XYZ file of C-alpha atoms in Angstrom:
610
model
C 0.393 -0.013 0.249
C 1.333 3.617 -0.679
C 1.843 5.841 1.898
C -0.097 8.948 1.670
C 1.555 12.336 0.523
C 1.918 13.898 3.342
C 3.909 16.953 1.895
C 1.109 18.017 0.074
C -1.610 18.053 2.474
C -2.244 21.666 3.781
C -1.623 21.104 6.953
C 1.222 20.009 8.885
C 1.236 16.140 10.601
C 3.557 14.091 13.376
C 3.904 11.009 13.206
C 4.513 9.603 16.954
C 7.250 6.987 17.742
C 10.210 6.419 20.779
C 11.481 10.251 20.589
C 8.006 11.901 20.640
C 5.813 13.394 17.983
C 7.970 13.957 15.037
C 7.144 16.826 12.861
C 6.341 16.698 9.253
C 6.105 19.700 7.247
C 3.783 21.704 5.643
C 4.285 22.151 1.949
C 0.589 23.941 1.899
C 2.589 26.994 2.151
C 4.053 26.943 -1.171
C 1.300 25.100 -2.781
C -1.771 22.689 -1.675
C -1.340 19.475 -3.849
C 0.982 18.516 -6.753
C -2.369 18.701 -8.300
C -3.140 21.899 -7.252
C -4.118 24.306 -10.246
C -1.917 26.903 -8.741
C 1.249 24.583 -9.633
C 0.102 25.203 -13.310
C -1.326 28.170 -12.960
C 2.218 29.637 -11.738
C 4.081 27.547 -14.524
C 1.602 29.218 -17.371
C 2.035 32.898 -15.951
C 6.079 31.956 -15.956
C 6.101 31.264 -19.686
C 4.050 33.989 -20.408
C 6.404 36.363 -18.423
C 9.424 35.598 -19.530
C 8.153 35.115 -23.055
C 7.708 38.769 -22.686
C 10.389 39.920 -20.839
C 12.583 38.272 -23.761
C 10.660 40.028 -26.476
C 10.830 43.102 -24.965
C 14.598 43.799 -23.395
C 16.450 41.033 -25.468
C 18.860 42.348 -27.387
C 17.545 46.109 -26.306
C 20.135 46.900 -23.507
C 22.927 48.980 -24.385
C 20.225 51.662 -26.206
C 18.558 51.786 -22.749
C 21.665 51.951 -21.475
C 22.280 54.951 -23.478
C 19.064 56.438 -22.765
C 18.867 60.021 -20.173
C 16.092 57.816 -17.852
C 18.504 54.768 -18.186
C 18.956 54.080 -14.752
C 14.988 53.665 -14.052
C 14.520 51.843 -16.869
C 17.289 49.364 -16.140
C 16.179 49.322 -12.084
C 12.046 48.386 -13.352
C 13.764 45.017 -16.049
C 15.669 44.180 -12.560
C 12.643 44.061 -10.903
C 10.421 42.128 -13.568
C 13.309 39.608 -14.057
C 13.444 39.028 -9.406
C 9.752 38.461 -10.481
C 10.266 35.913 -12.786
C 12.986 34.484 -10.469
C 10.588 34.153 -7.182
C 8.345 32.442 -8.766
C 10.260 30.132 -10.190
C 11.949 29.404 -7.522
C 8.800 28.889 -5.583
C 7.539 26.074 -8.071
C 11.822 24.303 -8.131
C 11.790 24.527 -4.450
C 8.428 22.842 -4.376
C 8.972 20.122 -6.022
C 12.501 19.364 -5.006
C 10.910 19.344 -1.130
C 8.317 16.809 -2.638
C 10.314 14.528 -3.707
C 12.610 15.001 -1.094
C 10.030 13.637 1.302
C 10.581 10.042 -0.181
C 12.676 9.978 -3.688
C 11.419 6.528 -4.659
C 7.065 7.591 -5.188
C 7.146 7.218 -8.868
C 4.598 9.889 -9.126
C 6.764 12.029 -7.177
C 9.481 11.310 -9.524
C 7.655 12.378 -12.389
C 6.162 15.293 -11.149
C 10.103 16.815 -10.086
C 10.939 15.611 -13.177
C 8.161 16.929 -15.062
C 8.592 20.790 -13.504
C 12.060 20.667 -13.393
C 11.737 20.248 -17.225
C 9.409 23.021 -17.505
C 11.201 25.182 -15.622
C 14.265 24.891 -17.771
C 12.657 25.139 -20.811
C 10.664 28.817 -19.740
C 14.240 29.990 -17.123
C 15.978 29.737 -21.139
C 14.130 32.655 -22.267
C 15.565 34.794 -19.274
C 19.656 34.037 -20.284
C 20.273 37.013 -22.204
C 19.549 38.922 -19.455
C 22.496 38.537 -17.418
C 24.389 37.642 -20.313
C 23.262 41.390 -21.683
C 23.600 43.080 -18.715
C 27.675 41.493 -18.100
C 27.942 42.894 -21.810
C 27.394 46.839 -21.021
C 30.121 49.873 -20.906
C 31.358 49.910 -16.893
C 31.091 53.722 -17.697
C 27.896 53.499 -18.934
C 26.383 50.887 -16.130
C 28.361 53.057 -13.450
C 26.546 56.571 -14.738
C 23.430 54.546 -14.240
C 23.988 53.385 -11.002
C 24.138 56.876 -9.819
C 20.296 56.187 -9.953
C 18.723 55.464 -6.921
C 15.810 52.949 -7.865
C 18.938 51.081 -9.714
C 21.052 51.834 -6.788
C 19.596 49.429 -4.678
C 20.743 46.280 -7.004
C 24.115 47.932 -6.852
C 25.345 44.756 -4.819
C 23.511 42.039 -7.413
C 25.216 43.788 -10.554
C 28.844 43.985 -9.265
C 28.414 40.518 -8.126
C 27.502 39.496 -11.372
C 29.859 41.021 -13.299
C 32.680 38.852 -11.262
C 31.136 36.024 -13.751
C 31.748 37.949 -17.342
C 35.226 36.905 -17.745
C 34.048 33.017 -17.411
C 30.445 33.360 -19.932
C 30.209 32.319 -22.994
C 28.373 32.992 -26.264
C 23.845 33.156 -25.862
C 24.094 30.404 -28.160
C 26.449 27.872 -26.128
C 25.443 28.976 -22.570
C 21.409 28.624 -23.618
C 22.796 24.856 -24.892
C 24.433 24.374 -21.318
C 21.478 25.107 -19.785
C 19.009 23.089 -21.853
C 21.493 20.174 -21.910
C 21.971 20.076 -18.181
C 18.002 18.381 -17.650
C 20.041 15.299 -19.569
C 23.000 15.836 -18.127
C 24.283 16.796 -14.566
C 20.329 16.648 -13.354
C 19.899 12.989 -14.420
C 23.204 12.006 -12.836
C 22.128 14.330 -10.183
C 19.025 12.229 -9.843
C 19.971 8.872 -10.578
C 22.369 9.250 -7.799
C 19.410 9.901 -5.608
C 17.354 7.448 -6.268
C 20.393 4.930 -5.848
C 21.154 5.757 -2.595
C 16.888 5.787 -1.526
C 16.749 2.322 -3.427
C 20.016 1.061 -1.445
C 19.204 -1.161 1.501
C 21.287 -2.763 4.391
C 21.057 -5.875 6.388
C 20.861 -5.845 9.951
C 19.310 -8.881 11.289
C 16.625 -9.631 10.404
C 16.376 -6.220 8.776
C 16.698 -4.592 5.437
C 17.407 -1.118 6.743
C 17.485 1.950 4.530
C 20.869 4.474 4.699
C 20.206 6.841 7.775
C 18.965 3.761 10.342
C 21.765 2.159 9.603
C 24.765 5.172 9.913
C 22.633 5.239 12.925
C 24.149 2.562 14.193
C 27.757 3.708 14.076
C 26.853 5.607 17.171
C 25.636 2.606 18.508
C 26.902 1.428 22.372
C 27.146 -1.931 21.385
C 30.170 -2.985 19.159
C 29.316 -5.583 17.744
C 25.960 -3.660 16.359
C 28.496 -0.622 15.036
C 31.048 -3.503 12.764
C 27.339 -5.464 11.978
C 26.066 -2.053 10.430
C 29.809 -1.083 8.192
C 30.248 -4.217 7.068
C 26.408 -3.961 5.779
C 27.235 -0.518 4.565
C 30.417 -2.265 2.783
C 28.376 -5.240 1.359
C 25.959 -3.095 -0.552
C 27.907 -0.133 -1.397
C 30.336 -2.568 -2.975
C 27.612 -4.212 -5.002
C 26.795 -0.569 -6.319
C 30.414 0.566 -7.202
C 30.081 -0.252 -10.986
C 26.905 2.476 -10.896
C 28.566 5.267 -8.030
C 31.518 4.555 -10.526
C 30.447 5.980 -13.288
C 28.604 8.575 -11.441
C 31.570 9.812 -10.729
C 33.749 9.767 -13.991
C 30.429 11.031 -16.102
C 30.207 14.419 -13.823
C 33.660 15.002 -13.270
C 34.544 15.120 -17.092
C 31.117 17.025 -17.609
C 32.618 19.670 -15.365
C 36.153 19.366 -16.743
C 34.186 19.919 -20.090
C 32.085 23.298 -18.488
C 35.459 24.217 -16.745
C 37.557 24.499 -19.912
C 34.628 26.374 -22.028
C 34.841 28.978 -19.375
C 38.303 29.249 -18.994
C 38.617 28.049 -14.715
C 42.203 26.973 -14.660
C 42.082 24.765 -11.244
C 38.919 22.569 -11.153
C 38.202 24.290 -8.107
C 37.980 27.816 -8.937
C 34.110 28.168 -10.213
C 33.434 27.171 -6.533
C 35.338 29.658 -5.075
C 34.261 31.963 -7.645
C 30.486 30.944 -6.981
C 31.742 31.910 -2.972
C 33.173 34.620 -3.694
C 36.219 33.698 -2.167
C 39.493 33.959 -2.942
C 41.608 30.390 -4.414
C 44.466 32.172 -1.488
C 41.573 32.174 0.953
C 40.793 28.217 0.739
C 44.352 27.305 0.058
C 45.621 28.713 3.486
C 42.594 27.430 4.901
C 43.963 23.890 3.466
C 47.103 23.929 4.630
C 46.305 25.276 7.595
C 43.738 22.680 8.431
C 45.874 19.855 7.202
C 49.375 20.694 8.974
C 47.273 20.872 11.548
C 46.129 16.815 11.670
C 48.380 15.431 14.129
C 47.723 17.759 16.840
C 44.085 17.461 16.218
C 42.134 14.369 15.076
C 45.242 12.030 15.042
C 45.691 13.244 19.338
C 41.679 12.757 19.741
C 42.313 9.674 18.298
C 44.903 7.924 19.965
C 42.950 9.778 23.584
C 39.772 7.995 22.460
C 41.274 4.460 21.703
C 42.842 5.183 25.551
C 39.328 5.130 27.073
C 38.373 1.809 25.391
C 41.637 0.541 26.821
C 43.176 0.117 23.164
C 45.894 1.468 20.871
C 43.764 1.688 17.995
C 39.915 2.051 17.163
C 38.609 -0.094 13.796
C 36.508 2.763 11.563
C 33.485 1.687 12.539
C 34.780 2.861 16.690
C 34.745 6.518 15.576
C 31.983 8.028 16.339
C 31.273 5.626 18.648
C 29.543 6.788 22.004
C 32.317 6.958 25.469
C 32.529 3.813 27.768
C 30.196 4.650 30.362
C 27.757 7.172 29.478
C 24.213 7.494 29.008
C 23.010 6.899 25.538
C 19.069 6.892 26.526
C 17.411 8.514 23.156
C 16.503 12.165 23.557
C 13.090 12.582 22.695
C 12.234 15.854 20.176
C 10.217 18.111 22.410
C 13.711 18.541 24.317
C 15.703 18.355 21.886
C 13.657 21.052 20.300
C 13.796 22.974 24.030
C 17.458 22.764 24.126
C 17.799 24.606 20.666
C 15.741 27.471 21.617
C 16.431 27.732 25.094
C 21.083 28.314 23.996
C 19.883 30.792 20.704
C 17.474 32.840 23.456
C 20.309 33.029 25.431
C 22.271 34.681 22.913
C 19.304 36.844 21.866
C 15.622 35.849 22.488
C 15.042 37.604 19.086
C 16.956 34.677 17.199
C 15.095 31.746 18.875
C 11.594 34.091 17.932
C 12.513 33.064 14.369
C 13.998 29.305 15.189
C 10.163 28.570 17.093
C 8.484 29.086 14.277
C 9.858 25.986 12.337
C 8.222 24.230 15.048
C 5.080 26.109 15.234
C 4.367 27.000 11.755
C 5.296 23.366 10.037
C 8.340 24.408 8.439
C 10.127 20.855 9.969
C 10.304 17.652 8.546
C 11.919 15.247 11.596
C 10.219 11.544 11.219
C 13.114 9.081 9.633
C 10.980 7.264 6.759
C 11.977 5.170 3.514
C 12.552 6.918 0.771
C 13.379 10.120 2.473
C 16.909 11.622 1.125
C 19.118 11.253 3.821
C 21.336 13.340 6.186
C 19.487 17.260 6.792
C 19.068 20.598 4.878
C 17.225 23.760 5.680
C 16.368 24.681 2.174
C 15.367 28.805 1.445
C 12.715 28.353 -1.212
C 12.255 31.602 -2.089
C 11.434 35.329 -0.274
C 7.596 35.227 -0.700
C 7.534 32.273 1.058
C 9.830 30.911 4.055
C 12.762 28.039 4.558
C 11.521 24.709 5.514
C 14.302 22.206 7.256
C 13.979 18.309 6.711
C 16.797 16.222 9.551
C 15.980 12.387 9.972
C 16.000 12.695 13.669
C 16.823 9.534 16.180
C 17.151 10.789 19.226
C 21.650 11.385 19.524
C 23.225 13.935 20.971
C 24.156 14.462 17.582
C 20.735 14.820 16.064
C 20.503 17.238 18.576
C 23.221 19.826 17.126
C 22.291 18.865 13.856
C 18.812 19.945 14.705
C 21.286 23.405 15.750
C 22.753 23.661 12.904
C 19.819 23.199 10.133
C 18.083 26.066 12.703
C 20.543 28.076 12.320
C 20.287 28.488 7.753
C 16.839 28.631 8.833
C 17.352 31.642 11.022
C 19.813 33.373 8.527
C 17.605 32.416 5.155
C 14.528 34.370 6.902
C 16.425 36.921 7.738
C 17.895 37.997 4.115
C 14.862 36.997 2.601
C 14.122 40.530 2.500
C 16.837 41.725 0.246
C 14.860 39.453 -2.389
C 15.446 36.371 -4.095
C 18.697 38.341 -6.435
C 19.877 39.320 -3.056
C 19.384 36.944 -0.405
C 21.565 34.177 -1.028
C 24.707 33.434 0.757
C 28.075 32.273 -0.393
C 28.005 28.969 1.272
C 31.123 29.863 3.175
C 29.064 32.511 4.797
C 26.063 30.351 4.863
C 27.439 27.630 6.810
C 28.773 29.985 9.308
C 25.240 30.971 11.417
C 24.864 26.666 10.601
C 27.632 26.366 13.051
C 27.305 29.019 15.156
C 23.907 27.583 15.982
C 26.074 24.490 17.013
C 28.490 26.555 19.330
C 25.454 28.388 21.194
C 23.632 25.148 21.750
C 26.742 22.831 22.746
C 28.687 26.120 25.113
C 24.444 25.812 26.538
C 24.691 22.253 27.022
C 28.311 22.649 28.680
C 27.652 25.125 31.593
C 24.796 23.192 32.718
C 26.486 20.265 33.182
C 27.973 19.312 36.964
C 29.487 16.013 36.749
C 32.483 15.350 35.065
C 31.278 12.272 33.467
C 29.011 14.153 31.672
C 31.128 16.968 30.950
C 33.701 14.896 29.750
C 31.454 13.624 27.706
C 30.324 16.601 25.931
C 34.113 18.590 25.271
C 34.362 14.847 23.321
C 31.280 14.837 21.226
C 31.833 18.020 20.143
C 35.516 17.585 19.123
C 34.189 14.794 17.179
C 31.981 17.101 15.643
C 34.592 19.516 15.313
C 36.830 17.052 12.987
C 33.842 16.022 11.256
C 33.734 19.475 10.501
C 37.182 20.297 10.225
C 39.811 17.899 9.464
C 36.560 15.646 7.707
C 35.811 18.348 5.392
C 39.404 19.479 4.065
C 40.426 15.402 3.507
C 37.434 16.022 1.684
C 37.845 18.942 -0.724
C 41.614 16.704 -1.005
C 39.569 13.937 -2.122
C 37.861 15.516 -4.879
C 40.944 17.457 -5.528
C 42.720 13.865 -6.584
C 39.657 12.774 -8.175
C 39.338 15.481 -10.523
C 42.185 16.183 -11.805
C 43.305 12.820 -11.780
C 39.817 12.625 -14.660
C 41.531 14.972 -16.855
C 43.942 12.892 -17.924
C 41.355 9.467 -17.997
C 38.443 7.182 -16.817
C 39.251 6.144 -13.011
C 38.712 2.458 -12.032
C 36.332 1.427 -9.053
C 39.961 0.595 -7.749
C 41.951 3.926 -8.468
C 38.634 6.014 -6.679
C 38.704 3.698 -3.486
C 43.029 4.265 -3.056
C 42.125 7.429 -3.675
C 39.806 7.483 -0.526
C 41.867 5.301 1.389
C 44.622 7.777 1.153
C 43.132 10.941 1.879
C 40.919 8.772 4.526
C 44.643 7.437 6.245
C 46.045 10.499 6.224
C 43.227 13.139 8.140
C 42.471 10.500 10.908
C 46.007 8.950 11.404
C 47.352 6.063 13.009
C 45.102 5.362 15.519
C 42.291 4.601 13.344
C 42.302 0.930 11.536
C 40.782 1.712 8.085
C 39.456 -1.882 8.020
C 38.402 -4.044 4.237
C 35.227 -2.406 2.902
C 35.845 1.276 3.999
C 37.180 1.731 0.794
C 33.460 1.859 -0.868
C 32.323 4.604 1.997
C 33.124 7.308 -0.604
C 30.142 6.393 -2.555
C 27.656 8.374 -0.542
C 28.183 11.633 -0.199
C 26.097 13.373 -1.890
C 28.170 16.713 -1.912
C 30.548 14.904 -3.328
C 27.541 14.603 -6.746
C 26.026 17.688 -6.096
C 27.894 20.365 -5.140
C 31.646 19.329 -5.965
C 34.063 21.452 -3.390
C 31.091 22.729 -1.290
C 33.115 20.369 1.629
C 35.518 23.241 2.652
C 32.754 25.677 3.306
C 31.636 23.813 6.807
C 35.307 24.023 7.403
C 35.569 27.563 6.689
C 32.664 28.329 8.583
C 33.565 26.294 11.834
C 37.014 27.972 12.257
C 34.961 31.296 10.891
C 32.624 31.018 13.884
C 35.402 29.721 16.705
C 36.996 33.619 15.446
C 33.426 34.872 15.962
C 32.605 33.404 19.455
C 36.002 34.548 20.866
C 34.757 38.337 20.296
C 31.697 37.276 20.980
C 33.262 36.247 24.815
C 35.044 38.838 24.875
C 32.760 41.985 23.851
C 30.568 43.911 26.388
C 28.064 44.708 23.944
C 26.204 44.970 20.643
C 27.379 41.753 19.657
C 24.305 39.842 18.865
C 23.220 43.245 17.016
C 26.116 42.935 14.869
C 25.916 39.079 13.766
C 22.031 39.726 13.238
C 23.503 42.514 10.759
C 25.758 39.803 9.368
C 23.091 37.534 8.920
C 20.858 39.890 7.126
C 22.859 41.375 4.724
C 22.489 38.006 2.299
C 24.644 38.219 -0.357
C 25.278 41.699 -0.937
C 28.341 42.140 0.544
C 31.515 40.665 0.898
C 33.008 38.539 3.781
C 35.829 40.785 3.764
C 33.414 43.776 4.567
C 31.558 41.203 6.775
C 34.024 40.937 9.098
C 35.340 43.710 9.723
C 33.171 45.248 11.846
C 34.800 41.897 14.276
C 38.195 42.679 13.480
C 38.330 39.934 11.959
C 40.045 38.867 8.516
C 39.846 36.038 5.919
C 42.528 36.694 3.639
C 44.599 36.842 6.783
C 46.314 33.514 6.802
C 47.598 34.457 10.895
C 43.378 34.200 11.067
C 43.240 30.290 10.651
C 45.284 29.350 13.378
C 42.515 30.925 15.614
C 39.939 28.848 14.664
C 42.140 25.319 14.208
C 43.348 26.153 18.003
C 40.082 26.289 19.971
C 40.032 22.679 18.535
C 43.263 21.945 19.524
C 42.438 23.305 23.405
C 39.330 21.341 23.437
C 41.000 18.553 23.373
C 43.738 19.926 26.050
C 40.987 19.921 28.434
C 40.101 15.778 27.674
C 44.078 15.627 28.006
C 44.032 17.628 31.175
C 41.358 15.622 32.332
C 43.061 12.876 31.831
C 45.968 13.451 33.792
């Protein structure tokens, strides 16, 4: 029997389980249902408006810029363009979220594919606009920007012009755009549907990915090993597909990069993140050099707690011996995060509370549901939605704090509009990691028992290692794969060997990578959906550590400056946003401050053993 499609209901629902009533989101705030007439009418309106917009403006922008009222005229065009982007974004968001609710449901998959196809066709009529804007004379554009109406869009226009050296002739751009549906987007969808359909044998059960990964945090080592073996067995059975997806997407990216003139494999990501390559290189070098005093040192200490010299890879995230592993009810997780947010700023907690009160969160684990967690900004005319797979672990509470940090950021940035609300990934991860830090500090202050404090510190260190060390290792792995793919197709053994070499270097000698771990690259969605995304996590974590140090020593006004930074959305460069805090990510020494926070937490854990 097919499960009822709650994602398209007009009111929020909840699913009862061992963690209490877990909320399921109400996507009716976007559209009442997949079959709702509003979906068709918005698609029809968007198509007609895109055609009318193209007829009115295509090939005319240079001439319009020479007119006396150029600023006002161009501002009106951008306003109209933004309205279309918001409407198309609403449709795309709804289709994507419905699909994320159950990627194995054929009806949802068809709806998602159909909407994507229609949006791609409609938006092809809008491609000319940004391309023509970037061909306009700089001096004439500066004159037009003197008009107050157009000046509102200055951040977007200046940001857009950074893409100018890498844009192609209009017909090629249109071809790239339309072919994406049967190219990158199709391979992304194949990955998603393959992952969602995988089942892992645990005892007499066949579990999907999320519950199986969750068992790697089980108190019983036998269960952790069983989960690791089940993961490896199923991944190994599907490596041919994952290898083909990896090879195809890496080649697809190489073709695009070559045509656009990007020199380095990650330059396209740096450009979209509006961060300089030198800044990222400094971050990567700083973290890599710190592996011995971070992950290597911590895992040696953890092995000692388990009475061993080394730990098997399935024990890396195991709970500490003799630590309470009672599942955390959903209501307690909610109250923990909201209390921590309120301790920083009441208005921040008020925004986060709306996610719980108004049906903006989908929390239960369900067959076919997208794995992991995310906060989808949707569009400024609506609101974000958060997806988690809540299973009552302390790490799940931190994941909730993380995604709500994104959600608060997205709500605060929304008034900038569809063109200027989106934030580069590097700064987008700042709000999420800051939310985690607030929650961790609140829990640590409330801890009264030494064992409880030790468990909290260890959990935070592991989260930070996963955010900083592991993500930089992922970035190094991606670089190696994409660089090697330029020389020819990679075999499954090639990819597995690259994965193992990078993981061994980053985790250190105290973690034994047993047979089967070589397959664990296969399920990481960031490699497929957002190449080189992963360094943004480390960027955000180190940045938050530095921000938090400023917060702890600030007498007043920090919360106001912080919320103003979030509210800026994508209107300002990271250097401008950090200046009020006395921070500069371009300074090579900057990253040492963030890494030092993690190192000192490990110092504190070591001191407990003295």
